[in-house]
Short mmCIF file of C-alpha atoms in Angstrom, two decimals:
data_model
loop_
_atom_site.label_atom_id
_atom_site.label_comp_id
_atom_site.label_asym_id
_atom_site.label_seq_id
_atom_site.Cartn_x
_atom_site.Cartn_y
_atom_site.Cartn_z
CA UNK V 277 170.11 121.80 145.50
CA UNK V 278 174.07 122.23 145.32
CA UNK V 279 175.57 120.16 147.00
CA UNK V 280 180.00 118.40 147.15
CA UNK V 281 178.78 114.46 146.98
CA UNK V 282 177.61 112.40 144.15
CA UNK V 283 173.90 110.87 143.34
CA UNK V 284 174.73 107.21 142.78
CA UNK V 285 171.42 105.60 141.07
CA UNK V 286 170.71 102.02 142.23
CA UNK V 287 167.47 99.85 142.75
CA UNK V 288 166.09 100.29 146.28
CA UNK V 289 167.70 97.48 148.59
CA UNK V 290 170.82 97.57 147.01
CA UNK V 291 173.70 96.99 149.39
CA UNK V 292 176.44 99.92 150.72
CA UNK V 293 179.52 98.47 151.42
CA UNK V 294 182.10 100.51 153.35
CA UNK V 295 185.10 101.11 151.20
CA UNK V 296 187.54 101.51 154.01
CA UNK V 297 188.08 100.41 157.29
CA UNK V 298 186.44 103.11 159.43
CA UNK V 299 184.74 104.45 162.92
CA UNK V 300 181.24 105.34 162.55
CA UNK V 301 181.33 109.06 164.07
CA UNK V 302 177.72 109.80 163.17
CA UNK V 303 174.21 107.59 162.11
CA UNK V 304 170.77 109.43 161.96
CA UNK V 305 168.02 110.71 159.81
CA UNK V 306 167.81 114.81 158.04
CA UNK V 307 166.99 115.74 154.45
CA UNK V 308 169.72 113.40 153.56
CA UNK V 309 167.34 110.96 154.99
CA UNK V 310 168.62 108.08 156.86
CA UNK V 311 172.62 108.80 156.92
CA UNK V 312 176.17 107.22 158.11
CA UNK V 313 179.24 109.08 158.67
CA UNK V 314 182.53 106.88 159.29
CA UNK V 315 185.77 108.71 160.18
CA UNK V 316 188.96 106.99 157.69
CA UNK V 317 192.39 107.43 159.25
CA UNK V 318 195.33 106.90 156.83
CA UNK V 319 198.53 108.48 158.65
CA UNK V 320 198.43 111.41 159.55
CA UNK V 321 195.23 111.93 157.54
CA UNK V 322 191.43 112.07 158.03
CA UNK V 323 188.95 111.67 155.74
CA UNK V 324 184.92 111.51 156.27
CA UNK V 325 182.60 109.47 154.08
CA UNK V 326 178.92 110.25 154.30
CA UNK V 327 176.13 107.60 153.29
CA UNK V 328 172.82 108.88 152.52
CA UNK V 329 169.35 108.21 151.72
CA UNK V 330 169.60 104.42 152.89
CA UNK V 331 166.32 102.78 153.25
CA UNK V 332 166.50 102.26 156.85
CA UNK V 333 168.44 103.54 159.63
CA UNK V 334 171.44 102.75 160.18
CA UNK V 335 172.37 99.71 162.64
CA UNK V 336 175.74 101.09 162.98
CA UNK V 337 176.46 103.01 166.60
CA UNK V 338 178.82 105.99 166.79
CA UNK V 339 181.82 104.30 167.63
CA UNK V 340 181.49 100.86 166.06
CA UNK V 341 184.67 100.07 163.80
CA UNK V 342 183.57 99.05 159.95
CA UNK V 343 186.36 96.94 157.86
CA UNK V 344 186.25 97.27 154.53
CA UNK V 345 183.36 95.09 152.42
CA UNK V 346 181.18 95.49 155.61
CA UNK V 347 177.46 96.63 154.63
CA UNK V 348 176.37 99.61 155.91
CA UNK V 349 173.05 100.20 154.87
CA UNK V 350 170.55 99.65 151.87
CA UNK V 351 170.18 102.36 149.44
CA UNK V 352 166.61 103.94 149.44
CA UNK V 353 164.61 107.02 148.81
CA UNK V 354 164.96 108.63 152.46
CA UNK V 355 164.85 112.22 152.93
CA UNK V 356 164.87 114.96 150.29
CA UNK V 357 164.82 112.47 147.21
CA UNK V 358 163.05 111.88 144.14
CA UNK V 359 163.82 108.16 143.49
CA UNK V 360 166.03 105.23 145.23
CA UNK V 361 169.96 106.46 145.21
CA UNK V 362 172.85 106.73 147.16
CA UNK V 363 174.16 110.23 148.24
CA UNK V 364 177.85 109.99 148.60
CA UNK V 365 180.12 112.27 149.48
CA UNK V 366 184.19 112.38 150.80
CA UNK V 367 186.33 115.03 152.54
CA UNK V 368 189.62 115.46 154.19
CA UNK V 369 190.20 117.20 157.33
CA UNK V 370 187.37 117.20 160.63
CA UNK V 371 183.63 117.68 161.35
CA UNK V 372 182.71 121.15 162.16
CA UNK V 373 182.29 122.55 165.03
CA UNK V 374 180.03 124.21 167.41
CA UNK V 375 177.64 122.20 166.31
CA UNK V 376 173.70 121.06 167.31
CA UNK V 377 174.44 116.96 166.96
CA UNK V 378 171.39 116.01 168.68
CA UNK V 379 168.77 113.48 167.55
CA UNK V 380 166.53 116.44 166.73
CA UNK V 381 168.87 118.40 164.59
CA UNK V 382 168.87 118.82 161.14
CA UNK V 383 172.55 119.51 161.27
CA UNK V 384 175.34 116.69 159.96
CA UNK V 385 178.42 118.80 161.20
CA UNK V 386 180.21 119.55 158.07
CA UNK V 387 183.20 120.32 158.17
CA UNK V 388 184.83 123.33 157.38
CA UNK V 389 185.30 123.48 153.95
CA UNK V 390 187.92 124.47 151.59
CA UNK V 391 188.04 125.95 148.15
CA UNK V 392 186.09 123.24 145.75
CA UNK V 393 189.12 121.17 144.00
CA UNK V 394 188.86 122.85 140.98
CA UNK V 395 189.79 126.57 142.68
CA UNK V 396 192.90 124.07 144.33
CA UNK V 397 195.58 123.40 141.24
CA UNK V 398 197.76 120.08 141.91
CA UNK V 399 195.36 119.04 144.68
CA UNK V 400 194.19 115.16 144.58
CA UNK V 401 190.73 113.91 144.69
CA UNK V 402 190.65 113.21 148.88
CA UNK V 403 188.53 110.08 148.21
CA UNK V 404 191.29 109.37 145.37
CA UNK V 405 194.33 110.17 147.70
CA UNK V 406 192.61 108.16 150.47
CA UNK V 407 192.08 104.81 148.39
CA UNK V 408 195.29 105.06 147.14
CA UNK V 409 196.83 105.01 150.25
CA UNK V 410 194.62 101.58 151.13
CA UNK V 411 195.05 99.80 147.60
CA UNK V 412 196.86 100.77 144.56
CA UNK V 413 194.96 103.41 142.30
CA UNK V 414 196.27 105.90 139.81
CA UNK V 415 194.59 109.46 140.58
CA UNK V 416 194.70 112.63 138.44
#
């Protein structure tokens, strides 16, 4: 299945640490499994940062601030998976909308999204752009 985020393979139980300071703007459970949005404010600038396939659900709240280091889950096997991993994926801009939210939905409100970066010449990697704003980093 296609999808914009990476498969990050780690041993069940292994900690996910927030790499930002953040707002948690969605936790719950689809075919990404068990799954944490935060919202990332830098400016004028929003980027979204999904977690998913942790081994439990989240004890995060919508609305709870994370600072950066904070855990935010363990990575499992939740959801459409074939083995322990983390599903991570970044993007700039909001969370779509109309949108079924509910606890019964299978729906995480994606946003809108653009071209994929490589139909965007001289556009930065948002996750890249993002950290670089929060700690020195040289992007492409």
């Amino acid at each position: 299945m296609y999808h914009d985020g990476l498969d990050i393979g780690v041993p069940a139980g292994t900690p996910i640490i927030a790499p930002a300071a953040g707002r948690v703007v969605r936790a719950a459970s689809n075919t990404y499994g068990n799954y944490v949005i935060l919202e990332h404010r830098a400016g004028q600038r929003v980027y979204y940062s999904l977690y998913g396939h942790l081994k439990e659900p989240s004890q995060l709240r919508v609305g709870e601030n994370v600072s950066p280091g904070m855990q935010i889950g363990r990575a499992g096997s939740t959801g459409q998976s074939t083995g322990p991993h983390l599903y991570f994926e970044t993007w700039e801009g909001s969370l779509s909308a109309p949108c079924d939210s509910s606890p019964a939905s299978d729906s995480i409100c994606f946003p809108e999204r653009p071209a994929r970066p490589e139909h965007r010449p001289g556009r930065t990697n948002p996750l890249c752009a993002f950290v670089n704003e929060e700690i020195s980093l040289e992007c492409p």
